[in-house]
C-alpha angles and dihedrals in degrees: 000000000000116000092232089061093043091052091058095051121094114222093215091057090049090051089054090051090048092051090051090053089051092048089054090044090233095154096179090054089047089056093047095047093044089055090052090049091051093047090049092050091045090052091052090047093050091049090051092050092047091050092049092046088057090055097258127130122266108294109242122218116177108250132154092226139030114283093246089063092065092051092049093044091053092052092044093051092047089051092052092048093050089048091052089048090052094246096135099170092053090048091052090051091053091048090053089052097054092040089059100050091117092076090079115105129241099023116167126215094272091049092048089054090053089050091054091049091052090049089056092046090049092053091051093044092048091050092049092045093052092048090049089048088059105266093133091160085081087069092059095056 
């Protein structure tokens, strides 16, 4: 998607659209919308980095949550959609992505809390995915 279009999108509205796609169990629409959310968040992130590199202050875009949340949410929703579609390897890859959000630079305290929450969600999601995939020995431990 072109960056000019991405700049005009609001991440919170995309989250609402994503939640509606989940509610309707339209997993292909979840994948599509999660990709748009990630691209939008990535565009905002790149603008912020560019602005800071030029010596400016941190570019502010009105969002209800820290920027890292939108990146994590997009990966988590993609993982759930892939799981529902039976594409376990793709679901695992998405789980790894939102479990590793902490590798981004310059995170503030609120963002670090979001990172920790996504790590916990990833652990739970990974556990449920593996049990669903037939690794019942995880239940015995």
